[in-house]
Amino acid sequence: MDIVSAGFLRLRTVMNIAVLGAAWGDEGKGHIVHSLSSNYDWVVRFNGGANAGHTIYRDGTKYVHNLMPSFDWRSGTPKAFLGSGMVIDLEQLHKEVTALWGVNSLLPSRVYVDPDAFVVLPEHKELDKQLNGHIGSTNRGIGPAYTSKISRTGLRIRERMYDADTNRDQHFIKEMQRMGVHFKGLMELRREMEDTSILFEGAQGIMLDINHGIYPYVSCSESTVAGIYSCGFHFARPEKVYGVAKCYTTKVGEGPFPTELQGDDAQNLRVRGNEYGATTGRPRRIGWVDVPALDYACQKGGITNLILTKFDILNGMDRVPMCVAYEKSPVSSFDFYDAKPQYITVPGWQDAAKDDSQLGTFIQKVERLTSCAVSYISCGTDAKDVRPW
Ligand code: IMP
Ligand code: MG
C-alpha cells in the first residue's frame, strides 16, 4: 500500500510482514529476517526469550542473537522492539546491548523494550535446570518465567524499574538507558509505529507453540501469528505471514519427530549443515523434510507463504527424500505421536546457489501439499543467498 505523507508526495511501502518458524525452531529465521530487515522501519520480537538463537552473518562474521531482534544495523533504517509477550533476562539483554554499543555507540538508541514484558530471574534459570528432565529445555528460565506470569506472581520490567529497593535488574536497566535503550510500551509508541512498516520476527516454531505444538514437548510462548496480537499489535496486522522451514528437518530436545534419521545418515547431514544448537551447542536431531507437519504448521500458525532454506546443504544428492503423507493425516498435535511417514524421492540438485532451476520439483511438491506459495529460498549464509522464488 502506498501512502502520501503530509506536504509532499512520497511513495513508500507500508506493509507489515511476519516471519515465523514453520517447524521446531532453527529454520533460519534470523538469517531471513536480517536479510529482509533493511526494507522495514521496525523489527519486532514478540515471543519467547533467550531460548532463541538467531544466527546471522554480517560481512562474513557470525553473530548469534538471543534476545535482540535480527535487524541489520548496517542499514540506517530499522529499529528493534522487544514486545510484552517476551520474557526477558535483563542481564543477557544488557550483554547484547553492550555488544551492540561496542560496534557503534549510537546503535542502542535504536532499541526499544516494552516495560510490560516479564523478567526472567536467576531462580527461574535454576528451576529450569532442576525440572529440565523430560522436555530438553534450553535452561534459559523460559518455562518457569512464563509459569510465574500465569500464576500471577511474576514481575514485569516496569516493576523492576521503579522498585524502591535497588536490585540487580534496576542496575542493568539504568546501564542500558545510559547507552541509549528506550523502555517504552505500545501506548507511547503506537503513533510512531502506525504508519511505518513492521517486520515481526517469530522465535521457536509452530511445532513448539504452547497451544498448537506437540504438547508437552513445547516451549511456553505463542509462536503462531496469535503471539503478535497478544503483544498489542492489533493496529499493525501483518499482510503476509511467512513460514520458514529447511529443505530437511531438525529438532533439539525431546518429543515426537516422525521423519527422524539415525546413525550415519543423521550424522553426515548434521556435519554438513552444522546442525548444533546456536544457544546450547547441543547436536540437533535430523530428518528429511516433513510436509504433513509443514502443512499442519501453516494451518495452525496462520502462515500464508513459505520460505525454504539451506538448499546448499543437500547439494550433490541424486534424489532427495520427502515425506509427503502419514498413514493417517494429522488433524491434531496428538497425531504426531504415532505418525508413520510415507516417502517419495524427487530429483536432487548439484549447486542450488548457481542453478536453482533444479529445485523446481521439490518446491512444487511442497506448494501443492501445503497450498502455500514458496516466496523466497535461501542457498547460503550471506544476505545475497536469500532470493525470491
Ligand atoms: P524452553 O523453551 O527452553 O523451555 O525449551 C522447550 C523446548 O523447546 C525444548 O525442546 C527446546 O530444545 C526447544 N526450543 C526452545 N527454543 C528453541 C529454539 O529457539 N530453537 C529450537 N528449539 C527450541
Ligand atoms: Mg535457533
PDB file of C-alpha atoms in Angstrom, residues 5-177:
ATOM      1  CA  SER A   5       2.636  11.826   3.516  1.00  0.00           C
ATOM      2  CA  ALA A   6       1.983  15.438   4.517  1.00  0.00           C
ATOM      3  CA  GLY A   7       3.287  18.207   2.288  1.00  0.00           C
ATOM      4  CA  PHE A   8       4.996  16.208  -0.419  1.00  0.00           C
ATOM      5  CA  LEU A   9       4.380  13.129  -2.431  1.00  0.00           C
ATOM      6  CA  ARG A  10       6.335  10.253  -1.058  1.00  0.00           C
ATOM      7  CA  LEU A  11       5.845   6.744  -2.248  1.00  0.00           C
ATOM      8  CA  ARG A  12       6.614   4.299   0.431  1.00  0.00           C
ATOM      9  CA  THR A  13       5.695   0.716   1.201  1.00  0.00           C
ATOM     10  CA  VAL A  14       3.695   0.374   4.369  1.00  0.00           C
ATOM     11  CA  MET A  15       3.251  -3.338   4.586  1.00  0.00           C
ATOM     12  CA  ASN A  16       3.809  -5.329   7.724  1.00  0.00           C
ATOM     13  CA  ILE A  17       5.004  -8.892   7.470  1.00  0.00           C
ATOM     14  CA  ALA A  18       5.720 -11.695   9.903  1.00  0.00           C
ATOM     15  CA  VAL A  19       8.451 -14.317   9.646  1.00  0.00           C
ATOM     16  CA  LEU A  20       7.595 -17.360  11.761  1.00  0.00           C
ATOM     17  CA  GLY A  21       9.213 -20.732  12.317  1.00  0.00           C
ATOM     18  CA  ALA A  22       7.206 -23.388  10.480  1.00  0.00           C
ATOM     19  CA  ALA A  23       8.826 -26.357  12.237  1.00  0.00           C
ATOM     20  CA  TRP A  24      10.689 -26.968  15.537  1.00  0.00           C
ATOM     21  CA  GLY A  25      12.768 -23.772  15.527  1.00  0.00           C
ATOM     22  CA  ASP A  26      16.214 -23.237  13.951  1.00  0.00           C
ATOM     23  CA  GLU A  27      14.716 -22.929  10.459  1.00  0.00           C
ATOM     24  CA  GLY A  28      16.931 -19.947   9.592  1.00  0.00           C
ATOM     25  CA  LYS A  29      14.558 -17.169  10.677  1.00  0.00           C
ATOM     26  CA  GLY A  30      17.385 -14.930  11.915  1.00  0.00           C
ATOM     27  CA  HIS A  31      19.145 -15.088   8.548  1.00  0.00           C
ATOM     28  CA  ILE A  32      15.935 -14.372   6.631  1.00  0.00           C
ATOM     29  CA  VAL A  33      14.815 -11.533   8.927  1.00  0.00           C
ATOM     30  CA  HIS A  34      18.251  -9.968   8.789  1.00  0.00           C
ATOM     31  CA  SER A  35      18.381 -10.011   5.008  1.00  0.00           C
ATOM     32  CA  LEU A  36      14.857  -8.521   4.653  1.00  0.00           C
ATOM     33  CA  SER A  37      15.081  -6.069   7.551  1.00  0.00           C
ATOM     34  CA  SER A  38      16.537  -3.043   5.791  1.00  0.00           C
ATOM     35  CA  ASN A  39      13.206  -2.643   3.943  1.00  0.00           C
ATOM     36  CA  TYR A  40      11.360  -2.155   7.231  1.00  0.00           C
ATOM     37  CA  ASP A  41      11.177   0.569   9.880  1.00  0.00           C
ATOM     38  CA  TRP A  42      10.914  -1.846  12.787  1.00  0.00           C
ATOM     39  CA  VAL A  43      11.933  -5.419  13.538  1.00  0.00           C
ATOM     40  CA  VAL A  44       9.814  -6.734  16.405  1.00  0.00           C
ATOM     41  CA  ARG A  45      10.332  -9.777  18.621  1.00  0.00           C
ATOM     42  CA  PHE A  46       7.059 -10.792  20.279  1.00  0.00           C
ATOM     43  CA  ASN A  47       7.524 -14.215  21.926  1.00  0.00           C
ATOM     44  CA  GLY A  48       9.990 -16.331  23.841  1.00  0.00           C
ATOM     45  CA  GLY A  49      13.220 -15.080  25.313  1.00  0.00           C
ATOM     46  CA  ALA A  50      16.877 -16.030  25.310  1.00  0.00           C
ATOM     47  CA  ASN A  51      15.968 -19.634  24.451  1.00  0.00           C
ATOM     48  CA  ALA A  52      16.049 -18.403  20.845  1.00  0.00           C
ATOM     49  CA  GLY A  53      19.351 -18.477  18.986  1.00  0.00           C
ATOM     50  CA  HIS A  54      19.145 -16.474  15.784  1.00  0.00           C
ATOM     51  CA  THR A  55      22.281 -16.845  13.704  1.00  0.00           C
ATOM     52  CA  ILE A  56      23.295 -14.033  11.395  1.00  0.00           C
ATOM     53  CA  TYR A  57      26.319 -13.494   9.164  1.00  0.00           C
ATOM     54  CA  ARG A  58      27.362  -9.865   8.706  1.00  0.00           C
ATOM     55  CA  ASP A  59      30.268  -9.201   6.375  1.00  0.00           C
ATOM     56  CA  GLY A  60      31.422 -12.785   6.883  1.00  0.00           C
ATOM     57  CA  THR A  61      31.305 -12.649  10.717  1.00  0.00           C
ATOM     58  CA  LYS A  62      28.891 -14.883  12.623  1.00  0.00           C
ATOM     59  CA  TYR A  63      26.621 -13.353  15.273  1.00  0.00           C
ATOM     60  CA  VAL A  64      24.062 -15.127  17.469  1.00  0.00           C
ATOM     61  CA  HIS A  65      21.220 -13.005  18.860  1.00  0.00           C
ATOM     62  CA  ASN A  66      19.245 -14.465  21.745  1.00  0.00           C
ATOM     63  CA  LEU A  67      17.030 -11.509  22.689  1.00  0.00           C
ATOM     64  CA  MET A  68      17.944  -8.784  20.223  1.00  0.00           C
ATOM     65  CA  PRO A  69      15.809  -8.755  17.054  1.00  0.00           C
ATOM     66  CA  SER A  70      17.765  -9.737  13.918  1.00  0.00           C
ATOM     67  CA  PHE A  71      17.869  -6.229  12.448  1.00  0.00           C
ATOM     68  CA  ASP A  72      20.572  -5.227  10.011  1.00  0.00           C
ATOM     69  CA  TRP A  73      22.205  -2.358  11.852  1.00  0.00           C
ATOM     70  CA  ARG A  74      24.449  -1.551   8.889  1.00  0.00           C
ATOM     71  CA  SER A  75      21.402  -0.091   7.218  1.00  0.00           C
ATOM     72  CA  GLY A  76      20.197   3.185   8.731  1.00  0.00           C
ATOM     73  CA  THR A  77      16.540   2.191   8.816  1.00  0.00           C
ATOM     74  CA  PRO A  78      15.260  -0.484  11.145  1.00  0.00           C
ATOM     75  CA  LYS A  79      14.700  -0.001  14.830  1.00  0.00           C
ATOM     76  CA  ALA A  80      14.368  -3.002  17.125  1.00  0.00           C
ATOM     77  CA  PHE A  81      11.467  -3.617  19.512  1.00  0.00           C
ATOM     78  CA  LEU A  82      11.179  -6.282  22.201  1.00  0.00           C
ATOM     79  CA  GLY A  83       7.475  -6.863  22.861  1.00  0.00           C
ATOM     80  CA  SER A  84       5.480  -7.559  26.001  1.00  0.00           C
ATOM     81  CA  GLY A  85       4.920 -11.229  25.103  1.00  0.00           C
ATOM     82  CA  MET A  86       8.595 -11.941  25.693  1.00  0.00           C
ATOM     83  CA  VAL A  87      10.244 -12.980  28.938  1.00  0.00           C
ATOM     84  CA  ILE A  88      13.469 -11.037  29.296  1.00  0.00           C
ATOM     85  CA  ASP A  89      16.621 -11.883  31.173  1.00  0.00           C
ATOM     86  CA  LEU A  90      17.897  -8.344  31.753  1.00  0.00           C
ATOM     87  CA  GLU A  91      21.447  -9.489  32.396  1.00  0.00           C
ATOM     88  CA  GLN A  92      21.502 -11.222  28.993  1.00  0.00           C
ATOM     89  CA  LEU A  93      19.889  -8.214  27.303  1.00  0.00           C
ATOM     90  CA  HIS A  94      22.474  -5.958  28.910  1.00  0.00           C
ATOM     91  CA  LYS A  95      25.166  -8.208  27.449  1.00  0.00           C
ATOM     92  CA  GLU A  96      23.677  -7.981  23.944  1.00  0.00           C
ATOM     93  CA  VAL A  97      23.186  -4.202  24.193  1.00  0.00           C
ATOM     94  CA  THR A  98      26.793  -3.798  25.357  1.00  0.00           C
ATOM     95  CA  ALA A  99      27.952  -5.812  22.338  1.00  0.00           C
ATOM     96  CA  LEU A 100      25.874  -3.537  20.090  1.00  0.00           C
ATOM     97  CA  TRP A 101      27.342  -0.463  21.767  1.00  0.00           C
ATOM     98  CA  GLY A 102      30.788  -1.923  21.113  1.00  0.00           C
ATOM     99  CA  VAL A 103      30.043  -1.994  17.374  1.00  0.00           C
ATOM    100  CA  ASN A 104      28.756   1.575  17.332  1.00  0.00           C
ATOM    101  CA  SER A 105      27.766   3.640  20.366  1.00  0.00           C
ATOM    102  CA  LEU A 106      24.723   5.046  18.524  1.00  0.00           C
ATOM    103  CA  LEU A 107      23.121   1.619  17.967  1.00  0.00           C
ATOM    104  CA  PRO A 108      21.497   1.064  21.401  1.00  0.00           C
ATOM    105  CA  SER A 109      19.337   4.161  20.785  1.00  0.00           C
ATOM    106  CA  ARG A 110      17.613   2.143  18.042  1.00  0.00           C
ATOM    107  CA  VAL A 111      16.483  -0.454  20.588  1.00  0.00           C
ATOM    108  CA  TYR A 112      13.090  -0.230  22.337  1.00  0.00           C
ATOM    109  CA  VAL A 113      11.878  -2.547  25.094  1.00  0.00           C
ATOM    110  CA  ASP A 114       8.267  -2.838  26.249  1.00  0.00           C
ATOM    111  CA  PRO A 115       8.326  -2.488  30.062  1.00  0.00           C
ATOM    112  CA  ASP A 116       5.248  -4.732  30.230  1.00  0.00           C
ATOM    113  CA  ALA A 117       7.414  -7.746  29.330  1.00  0.00           C
ATOM    114  CA  PHE A 118       8.088 -10.063  32.277  1.00  0.00           C
ATOM    115  CA  VAL A 119      11.567 -10.655  33.596  1.00  0.00           C
ATOM    116  CA  VAL A 120      13.477 -13.922  33.869  1.00  0.00           C
ATOM    117  CA  LEU A 121      15.110 -14.120  37.285  1.00  0.00           C
ATOM    118  CA  PRO A 122      18.129 -16.233  38.317  1.00  0.00           C
ATOM    119  CA  GLU A 123      15.782 -18.532  40.260  1.00  0.00           C
ATOM    120  CA  HIS A 124      13.828 -19.218  37.058  1.00  0.00           C
ATOM    121  CA  LYS A 125      17.002 -20.438  35.385  1.00  0.00           C
ATOM    122  CA  GLU A 126      17.886 -22.555  38.398  1.00  0.00           C
ATOM    123  CA  LEU A 127      14.422 -24.114  38.439  1.00  0.00           C
ATOM    124  CA  ASP A 128      14.628 -24.833  34.699  1.00  0.00           C
ATOM    125  CA  LYS A 129      17.775 -26.907  35.295  1.00  0.00           C
ATOM    126  CA  GLN A 130      16.051 -28.881  38.041  1.00  0.00           C
ATOM    127  CA  LEU A 131      12.876 -29.539  36.038  1.00  0.00           C
ATOM    128  CA  ASN A 132      14.522 -29.972  32.660  1.00  0.00           C
ATOM    129  CA  GLY A 133      14.466 -33.809  32.566  1.00  0.00           C
ATOM    130  CA  HIS A 134      11.826 -34.849  30.079  1.00  0.00           C
ATOM    131  CA  ILE A 135      11.482 -31.833  27.760  1.00  0.00           C
ATOM    132  CA  GLY A 136      15.092 -30.960  26.994  1.00  0.00           C
ATOM    133  CA  SER A 137      14.673 -27.251  27.696  1.00  0.00           C
ATOM    134  CA  THR A 138      17.384 -24.735  26.857  1.00  0.00           C
ATOM    135  CA  ASN A 139      17.641 -23.918  30.600  1.00  0.00           C
ATOM    136  CA  ARG A 140      17.201 -20.201  29.981  1.00  0.00           C
ATOM    137  CA  GLY A 141      14.426 -19.965  32.590  1.00  0.00           C
ATOM    138  CA  ILE A 142      11.690 -19.570  30.000  1.00  0.00           C
ATOM    139  CA  GLY A 143       9.168 -22.114  31.322  1.00  0.00           C
ATOM    140  CA  PRO A 144       9.454 -21.008  34.968  1.00  0.00           C
ATOM    141  CA  ALA A 145       9.230 -17.298  33.998  1.00  0.00           C
ATOM    142  CA  TYR A 146       6.034 -17.852  31.991  1.00  0.00           C
ATOM    143  CA  THR A 147       4.722 -20.041  34.831  1.00  0.00           C
ATOM    144  CA  SER A 148       5.251 -17.150  37.280  1.00  0.00           C
ATOM    145  CA  LYS A 149       3.467 -14.822  34.861  1.00  0.00           C
ATOM    146  CA  ILE A 150       0.438 -17.098  34.505  1.00  0.00           C
ATOM    147  CA  SER A 151       0.280 -17.872  38.208  1.00  0.00           C
ATOM    148  CA  ARG A 152       0.279 -14.112  38.876  1.00  0.00           C
ATOM    149  CA  THR A 153       3.477 -13.987  40.853  1.00  0.00           C
ATOM    150  CA  GLY A 154       5.683 -12.702  38.017  1.00  0.00           C
ATOM    151  CA  LEU A 155       7.465  -9.366  37.795  1.00  0.00           C
ATOM    152  CA  ARG A 156       7.391  -7.029  34.846  1.00  0.00           C
ATOM    153  CA  ILE A 157      10.283  -4.851  33.720  1.00  0.00           C
ATOM    154  CA  ARG A 158       8.159  -1.863  34.722  1.00  0.00           C
ATOM    155  CA  GLU A 159       8.175  -3.040  38.340  1.00  0.00           C
ATOM    156  CA  ARG A 160      11.925  -3.612  38.251  1.00  0.00           C
ATOM    157  CA  MET A 161      12.432  -0.038  37.021  1.00  0.00           C
ATOM    158  CA  TYR A 162      10.593   1.658  39.858  1.00  0.00           C
ATOM    159  CA  ASP A 163      11.148  -0.816  42.673  1.00  0.00           C
ATOM    160  CA  ALA A 164      12.012   1.083  45.834  1.00  0.00           C
ATOM    161  CA  ASP A 165      14.719  -1.454  46.581  1.00  0.00           C
ATOM    162  CA  THR A 166      17.750  -1.328  44.451  1.00  0.00           C
ATOM    163  CA  ASN A 167      18.086  -4.620  42.643  1.00  0.00           C
ATOM    164  CA  ARG A 168      20.319  -6.175  40.047  1.00  0.00           C
ATOM    165  CA  ASP A 169      17.756  -5.671  37.312  1.00  0.00           C
ATOM    166  CA  GLN A 170      17.488  -1.961  38.083  1.00  0.00           C
ATOM    167  CA  HIS A 171      21.234  -1.705  37.620  1.00  0.00           C
ATOM    168  CA  PHE A 172      21.038  -3.376  34.191  1.00  0.00           C
ATOM    169  CA  ILE A 173      18.082  -1.172  33.149  1.00  0.00           C
ATOM    170  CA  LYS A 174      19.919   2.032  34.162  1.00  0.00           C
ATOM    171  CA  GLU A 175      23.055   0.930  32.323  1.00  0.00           C
ATOM    172  CA  MET A 176      21.049   0.180  29.182  1.00  0.00           C
ATOM    173  CA  GLN A 177      19.263   3.543  29.415  1.00  0.00           C
TER     174      GLN A 177
END
